[in-house]
């Protein structure tokens, strides 16, 4: 079974972030594998391992100045990586990103495509379902567990009340939550092996794409970036014998109870 995992390389969240005049996040510095995507990589590795044959590939769009994020996925056990990196992609929005990822993936359609539910830096959460639509495949979102039986994928899909059991025929696009599996740490052997695994760097022209990507194709525009509101200090209750009642009243007021 062959699985493709869409992974995003993001600026290190621990480093200070900056934006250009169009409010695009500066991605020229150190890039890391989005932690949200480590769950997809781990899930894919476990599924291929269980199937007994096949491989995991990772596909990305973004800057190829730093490939550390992709090398991390390869060190975990993915066999190869493809990244589409091109100045013409500047300003590509989420749908344009899905078009680029679809163009790569349809060159050699895998059995299963995994994405995270949402990325950590942009998190529109729209790319994976757009990708499925462009590939003409079914999609299942918010997977808390994934298994494959024959040509069917079975997913426990997280809901507010619990989970739904959903099945779909392969090939299929599935988005996984952070609870789906525990990502492994890359071993020293894996890190050394990753250095010689193939990383293909493609341009927009290599994929036969043009104005549907980049600023020309974008239907989204970032009009402002504002700092998130700082959290208000919580309300303190001093227990004068009625502490429990006060807490229950508060929980009832926010409809938790
Ligand atoms: C106004 C605007 C300008 C942009 N400019 C640029 C630019 O100049 N250069 C550029 O490279 N990108 C650019 N982008 C694209 C952006 O970096 C994201 O890739 C895209 O918007 C989807 O991100 P998201 O965080 O909303 O994804 P979500 O939909 O939240 O991500 C969910 C999952 O989809 C997959 N995914 C999402 N994005 C990617 C990706 N890039 N590669 C592989 N898998 C992915 C991952 O599995 C991810 O976990 C721009 C986007 C916008 C809206």
Short mmCIF file of C-alpha atoms and ligand atoms in Angstrom, two decimals:
data_model
loop_
_atom_site.label_atom_id
_atom_site.label_comp_id
_atom_site.label_asym_id
_atom_site.label_seq_id
_atom_site.Cartn_x
_atom_site.Cartn_y
_atom_site.Cartn_z
CA UNK A 1 0.00 0.00 0.00
CA UNK A 2 1.35 3.41 -0.95
CA UNK A 3 0.51 6.41 1.19
CA UNK A 4 1.22 10.07 0.48
CA UNK A 5 1.31 12.47 3.41
CA UNK A 6 0.94 16.19 2.70
CA UNK A 7 3.31 17.99 5.04
CA UNK A 8 3.90 21.67 5.56
CA UNK A 9 7.26 23.15 6.51
CA UNK A 10 6.61 26.05 8.87
CA UNK A 11 8.79 28.68 10.54
CA UNK A 12 9.91 27.54 13.96
CA UNK A 13 7.06 28.68 16.28
CA UNK A 14 9.67 29.30 18.99
CA UNK A 15 11.35 31.99 16.85
CA UNK A 16 9.98 35.54 16.45
CA UNK A 17 7.67 35.80 13.40
CA UNK A 18 7.47 38.63 10.90
CA UNK A 19 5.34 39.52 7.88
CA UNK A 20 6.07 41.27 4.59
CA UNK A 21 4.03 44.20 3.24
CA UNK A 22 1.35 41.78 1.91
CA UNK A 23 1.11 40.15 5.37
CA UNK A 24 2.76 36.94 4.14
CA UNK A 25 4.63 35.14 6.89
CA UNK A 26 8.40 35.38 6.43
CA UNK A 27 9.48 31.81 5.63
CA UNK A 28 13.05 32.63 4.64
CA UNK A 29 14.58 31.38 7.89
CA UNK A 30 14.67 28.03 9.64
CA UNK A 31 11.77 25.74 8.72
CA UNK A 32 10.57 22.71 10.63
CA UNK A 33 8.07 19.93 9.97
CA UNK A 34 4.69 21.14 11.25
CA UNK A 35 4.07 19.09 14.38
CA UNK A 36 0.47 18.57 13.17
CA UNK A 37 1.85 16.66 10.19
CA UNK A 38 4.02 14.30 12.26
CA UNK A 39 0.79 12.45 13.15
CA UNK A 40 0.02 11.83 9.47
CA UNK A 41 3.55 10.59 8.84
CA UNK A 42 3.39 8.22 11.81
CA UNK A 43 -0.08 6.96 10.83
CA UNK A 44 1.11 6.32 7.28
CA UNK A 45 4.19 4.44 8.46
CA UNK A 46 2.08 2.21 10.71
CA UNK A 47 -0.46 1.49 7.94
CA UNK A 48 2.23 0.58 5.39
CA UNK A 49 4.00 -1.53 7.99
CA UNK A 50 0.77 -3.40 8.70
CA UNK A 51 0.05 -3.87 4.97
CA UNK A 52 3.50 -5.47 4.61
CA UNK A 53 4.39 -3.70 1.38
CA UNK A 54 4.44 -0.25 -0.17
CA UNK A 55 5.93 3.03 0.96
CA UNK A 56 5.25 6.42 2.46
CA UNK A 57 6.01 9.57 0.45
CA UNK A 58 5.69 13.14 1.63
CA UNK A 59 4.57 16.02 -0.58
CA UNK A 60 4.96 19.69 0.23
CA UNK A 61 4.63 23.15 -1.26
CA UNK A 62 6.73 26.03 0.00
CA UNK A 63 10.27 27.27 0.34
CA UNK A 64 13.01 24.73 -0.40
CA UNK A 65 15.71 26.94 1.16
CA UNK A 66 15.56 24.73 4.24
CA UNK A 67 14.55 21.07 3.86
CA UNK A 68 14.95 20.18 7.54
CA UNK A 69 11.20 19.53 7.91
CA UNK A 70 11.14 17.09 5.02
CA UNK A 71 14.35 15.41 6.25
CA UNK A 72 12.62 14.94 9.59
CA UNK A 73 9.75 13.06 7.86
CA UNK A 74 12.31 10.98 5.97
CA UNK A 75 14.20 10.28 9.20
CA UNK A 76 10.94 9.02 10.75
CA UNK A 77 10.74 6.47 7.90
CA UNK A 78 9.19 8.06 4.78
CA UNK A 79 10.90 6.80 1.62
CA UNK A 80 10.95 9.97 -0.46
CA UNK A 81 9.85 13.59 -0.58
CA UNK A 82 8.62 15.97 -3.25
CA UNK A 83 8.51 19.73 -2.75
CA UNK A 84 7.11 22.29 -5.15
CA UNK A 85 9.06 25.48 -4.70
CA UNK A 86 8.95 28.40 -7.08
CA UNK A 87 8.95 32.21 -6.86
CA UNK A 88 5.79 32.07 -8.99
CA UNK A 89 3.98 30.49 -6.02
CA UNK A 90 4.26 33.67 -3.99
CA UNK A 91 0.76 34.63 -2.85
CA UNK A 92 -0.74 31.21 -3.61
CA UNK A 93 -3.81 30.78 -1.42
CA UNK A 94 -5.22 27.59 0.13
CA UNK A 95 -7.08 26.53 -3.04
CA UNK A 96 -3.98 27.22 -5.14
CA UNK A 97 -1.99 25.12 -2.69
CA UNK A 98 -4.48 22.26 -3.12
CA UNK A 99 -4.11 22.58 -6.92
CA UNK A 100 -0.33 22.28 -6.62
CA UNK A 101 -0.52 19.30 -4.26
CA UNK A 102 -3.12 17.61 -6.53
CA UNK A 103 -0.86 18.09 -9.57
CA UNK A 104 1.98 16.29 -7.76
CA UNK A 105 -0.15 13.51 -6.31
CA UNK A 106 -2.01 12.62 -9.50
CA UNK A 107 1.29 11.86 -11.27
CA UNK A 108 1.25 8.58 -9.39
CA UNK A 109 -1.98 8.22 -7.41
CA UNK A 110 -1.38 6.44 -4.08
CA UNK A 111 -3.89 4.25 -2.21
CA UNK A 112 -4.31 6.78 0.58
CA UNK A 113 -3.56 10.48 1.12
CA UNK A 114 -3.19 11.76 4.68
CA UNK A 115 -3.18 15.37 5.84
CA UNK A 116 -3.47 17.01 9.24
CA UNK A 117 -6.86 18.45 10.16
CA UNK A 118 -5.30 21.90 10.13
CA UNK A 119 -1.80 23.30 10.02
CA UNK A 120 -0.24 25.13 12.96
CA UNK A 121 0.66 28.39 11.23
CA UNK A 122 -2.21 29.09 8.82
CA UNK A 123 -4.89 26.64 9.84
CA UNK A 124 -7.68 27.31 7.38
CA UNK A 125 -8.27 23.54 7.50
CA UNK A 126 -9.54 23.78 3.94
CA UNK A 127 -6.62 22.43 1.89
CA UNK A 128 -7.23 18.68 2.34
CA UNK A 129 -10.90 18.72 1.29
CA UNK A 130 -10.10 20.94 -1.68
CA UNK A 131 -7.38 18.46 -2.60
CA UNK A 132 -9.86 15.57 -2.45
CA UNK A 133 -12.32 17.45 -4.65
CA UNK A 134 -9.63 18.26 -7.22
CA UNK A 135 -8.55 14.61 -7.32
CA UNK A 136 -12.17 13.43 -7.50
CA UNK A 137 -11.70 11.35 -4.34
CA UNK A 138 -13.79 10.89 -1.19
CA UNK A 139 -12.53 12.62 1.95
CA UNK A 140 -12.94 11.87 5.62
CA UNK A 141 -11.95 14.54 8.13
CA UNK A 142 -11.05 14.54 11.86
CA UNK A 143 -9.85 10.92 12.06
CA UNK A 144 -9.08 9.74 15.58
CA UNK A 145 -8.19 6.28 14.25
CA UNK A 146 -7.55 4.92 10.77
CA UNK A 147 -7.39 1.33 9.55
CA UNK A 148 -7.38 -0.21 6.11
CA UNK A 149 -9.13 -3.45 5.24
CA UNK A 150 -8.73 -4.56 1.66
CA UNK A 151 -9.73 -1.63 -0.51
CA UNK A 152 -11.63 0.18 2.24
CA UNK A 153 -10.45 2.73 4.76
CA UNK A 154 -12.20 2.72 8.14
CA UNK A 155 -12.10 5.86 10.23
CA UNK A 156 -13.38 6.76 13.64
CA UNK A 157 -14.27 10.38 13.02
CA UNK A 158 -14.11 12.68 16.04
CA UNK A 159 -17.36 14.52 16.78
CA UNK A 160 -18.45 16.74 19.66
CA UNK A 161 -20.47 13.87 21.13
CA UNK A 162 -17.94 11.06 20.56
CA UNK A 163 -17.09 9.58 17.20
CA UNK A 164 -18.70 8.32 14.01
CA UNK A 165 -17.55 5.15 12.27
CA UNK A 166 -17.03 6.06 8.62
CA UNK A 167 -15.77 3.97 5.71
CA UNK A 168 -14.76 4.94 2.20
CA UNK A 169 -13.28 3.14 -0.77
CA UNK A 170 -9.61 3.71 -1.51
CA UNK A 171 -8.10 5.90 -2.80
CA UNK A 172 -9.28 8.48 -0.31
CA UNK A 173 -8.08 11.64 1.45
CA UNK A 174 -8.16 11.45 5.26
CA UNK A 175 -7.30 14.22 7.73
CA UNK A 176 -5.95 13.05 11.07
CA UNK A 177 -6.19 14.68 14.48
CA UNK A 178 -3.38 14.88 17.00
CA UNK A 179 -4.85 11.96 18.92
CA UNK A 180 -4.60 9.46 16.07
CA UNK A 181 -1.18 7.99 16.98
CA UNK A 182 1.92 8.94 18.96
CA UNK A 183 4.59 10.13 16.49
CA UNK A 184 7.94 8.40 16.87
CA UNK A 185 11.20 10.27 17.40
CA UNK A 186 13.61 9.83 14.52
CA UNK A 187 16.41 7.45 15.49
CA UNK A 188 20.07 8.24 14.81
CA UNK A 189 20.01 5.54 12.11
CA UNK A 190 16.91 7.16 10.60
CA UNK A 191 18.53 10.61 10.62
CA UNK A 192 21.63 9.25 8.84
CA UNK A 193 19.48 7.32 6.29
CA UNK A 194 17.38 10.43 5.58
CA UNK A 195 20.44 12.25 4.24
CA UNK A 196 20.54 9.98 1.18
CA UNK A 197 16.78 9.61 0.57
CA UNK A 198 15.48 11.36 -2.57
CA UNK A 199 13.99 14.86 -2.33
CA UNK A 200 12.57 16.02 -5.66
CA UNK A 201 12.26 19.79 -6.07
CA UNK A 202 9.71 20.80 -8.72
CA UNK A 203 8.74 24.12 -10.29
CA UNK A 204 5.26 25.26 -11.31
CA UNK A 205 6.19 24.69 -14.97
CA UNK A 206 7.27 21.10 -14.18
CA UNK A 207 3.65 20.44 -13.18
CA UNK A 208 2.14 22.23 -16.19
CA UNK A 209 0.55 24.80 -13.89
CA UNK A 210 0.36 28.52 -14.50
CA UNK A 211 -1.94 31.37 -13.51
CA UNK A 212 -4.18 29.16 -11.34
CA UNK A 213 -1.45 29.50 -8.68
CA UNK A 214 0.39 32.53 -7.31
CA UNK A 215 -1.18 35.93 -6.73
CA UNK A 216 -3.07 35.78 -10.04
CA UNK A 217 -4.94 32.63 -9.09
CA UNK A 218 -5.52 33.61 -5.44
CA UNK A 219 -9.06 34.28 -4.28
CA UNK A 220 -7.93 34.94 -0.72
CA UNK A 221 -6.22 38.12 0.36
CA UNK A 222 -4.86 38.87 3.80
CA UNK A 223 -6.12 42.38 4.60
CA UNK A 224 -4.75 42.73 8.13
CA UNK A 225 -2.79 40.88 10.77
CA UNK A 226 -3.56 41.74 14.38
CA UNK A 227 -2.14 40.39 17.61
CA UNK A 228 -4.39 37.89 19.35
CA UNK A 229 -6.21 39.38 22.32
CA UNK A 230 -4.39 38.60 25.53
CA UNK A 231 -6.40 36.45 27.90
CA UNK A 232 -8.33 38.19 30.63
CA UNK A 233 -7.40 37.28 34.16
CA UNK A 234 -9.74 34.58 35.49
CA UNK A 235 -12.25 35.17 38.26
CA UNK A 236 -11.04 34.05 41.66
CA UNK A 237 -13.35 32.40 44.18
CA UNK A 238 -12.33 32.45 47.81
CA UNK A 239 -13.79 29.45 49.59
CA UNK A 240 -15.81 30.69 52.55
CA UNK A 241 -17.69 27.46 52.88
CA UNK A 242 -19.61 28.04 49.65
CA UNK A 243 -16.75 27.40 47.18
CA UNK A 244 -18.33 24.33 45.60
CA UNK A 245 -21.65 26.12 45.02
CA UNK A 246 -19.87 29.07 43.41
CA UNK A 247 -17.97 26.80 41.01
CA UNK A 248 -21.11 24.86 40.10
CA UNK A 249 -22.99 28.13 39.49
CA UNK A 250 -20.16 29.34 37.26
CA UNK A 251 -20.05 26.08 35.27
CA UNK A 252 -23.82 26.26 34.83
CA UNK A 253 -23.56 29.88 33.63
CA UNK A 254 -21.21 28.83 30.79
CA UNK A 255 -23.40 25.78 30.09
CA UNK A 256 -20.70 23.23 30.90
CA UNK A 257 -23.05 21.57 33.38
C1 LIG B 1 -2.83 35.10 1.06
C2 LIG B 1 -1.97 33.89 1.03
C3 LIG B 1 -0.68 34.00 0.54
C4 LIG B 1 0.15 32.85 0.47
N1 LIG B 1 1.42 32.96 0.00
C5 LIG B 1 2.21 31.88 -0.11
C6 LIG B 1 3.52 31.97 -0.63
O1 LIG B 1 3.98 33.07 -0.96
N2 LIG B 1 4.26 30.84 -0.75
C7 LIG B 1 3.74 29.60 -0.38
O2 LIG B 1 4.45 28.60 -0.52
N3 LIG B 1 2.52 29.49 0.13
C8 LIG B 1 1.73 30.59 0.26
N4 LIG B 1 0.48 30.47 0.76
C9 LIG B 1 -0.01 29.13 1.05
C10 LIG B 1 0.04 28.81 2.52
O3 LIG B 1 1.38 28.78 2.98
C11 LIG B 1 -0.61 27.46 2.82
O4 LIG B 1 0.11 26.38 2.27
C12 LIG B 1 -2.04 27.37 2.36
O5 LIG B 1 -2.71 28.59 2.54
C13 LIG B 1 -2.77 26.29 3.18
O6 LIG B 1 -2.39 26.49 4.50
P1 LIG B 1 -3.30 26.28 5.74
O7 LIG B 1 -2.38 26.55 6.86
O8 LIG B 1 -4.56 27.01 5.68
O9 LIG B 1 -3.60 24.73 5.56
P2 LIG B 1 -4.66 23.83 6.28
O10 LIG B 1 -5.77 23.61 5.33
O11 LIG B 1 -4.97 24.31 7.66
O12 LIG B 1 -3.72 22.54 6.37
C14 LIG B 1 -4.22 21.26 6.63
C15 LIG B 1 -3.23 20.28 6.07
O13 LIG B 1 -3.13 20.44 4.64
C16 LIG B 1 -1.81 20.12 4.23
N5 LIG B 1 -1.14 21.34 3.71
C17 LIG B 1 -1.51 22.63 3.86
N6 LIG B 1 -0.61 23.43 3.25
C18 LIG B 1 0.34 22.63 2.72
C19 LIG B 1 1.53 22.86 1.99
N7 LIG B 1 1.95 24.10 1.67
N8 LIG B 1 2.28 21.79 1.62
C20 LIG B 1 1.87 20.53 1.92
N9 LIG B 1 0.76 20.25 2.63
C21 LIG B 1 0.01 21.29 3.02
C22 LIG B 1 -1.07 19.64 5.48
O14 LIG B 1 -1.30 18.26 5.64
C23 LIG B 1 -1.79 20.43 6.56
O15 LIG B 1 -1.61 19.88 7.84
C24 LIG B 1 -0.35 31.59 0.91
C25 LIG B 1 -1.64 31.51 1.43
C26 LIG B 1 -2.45 32.63 1.50
C27 LIG B 1 -3.84 32.52 2.07
#
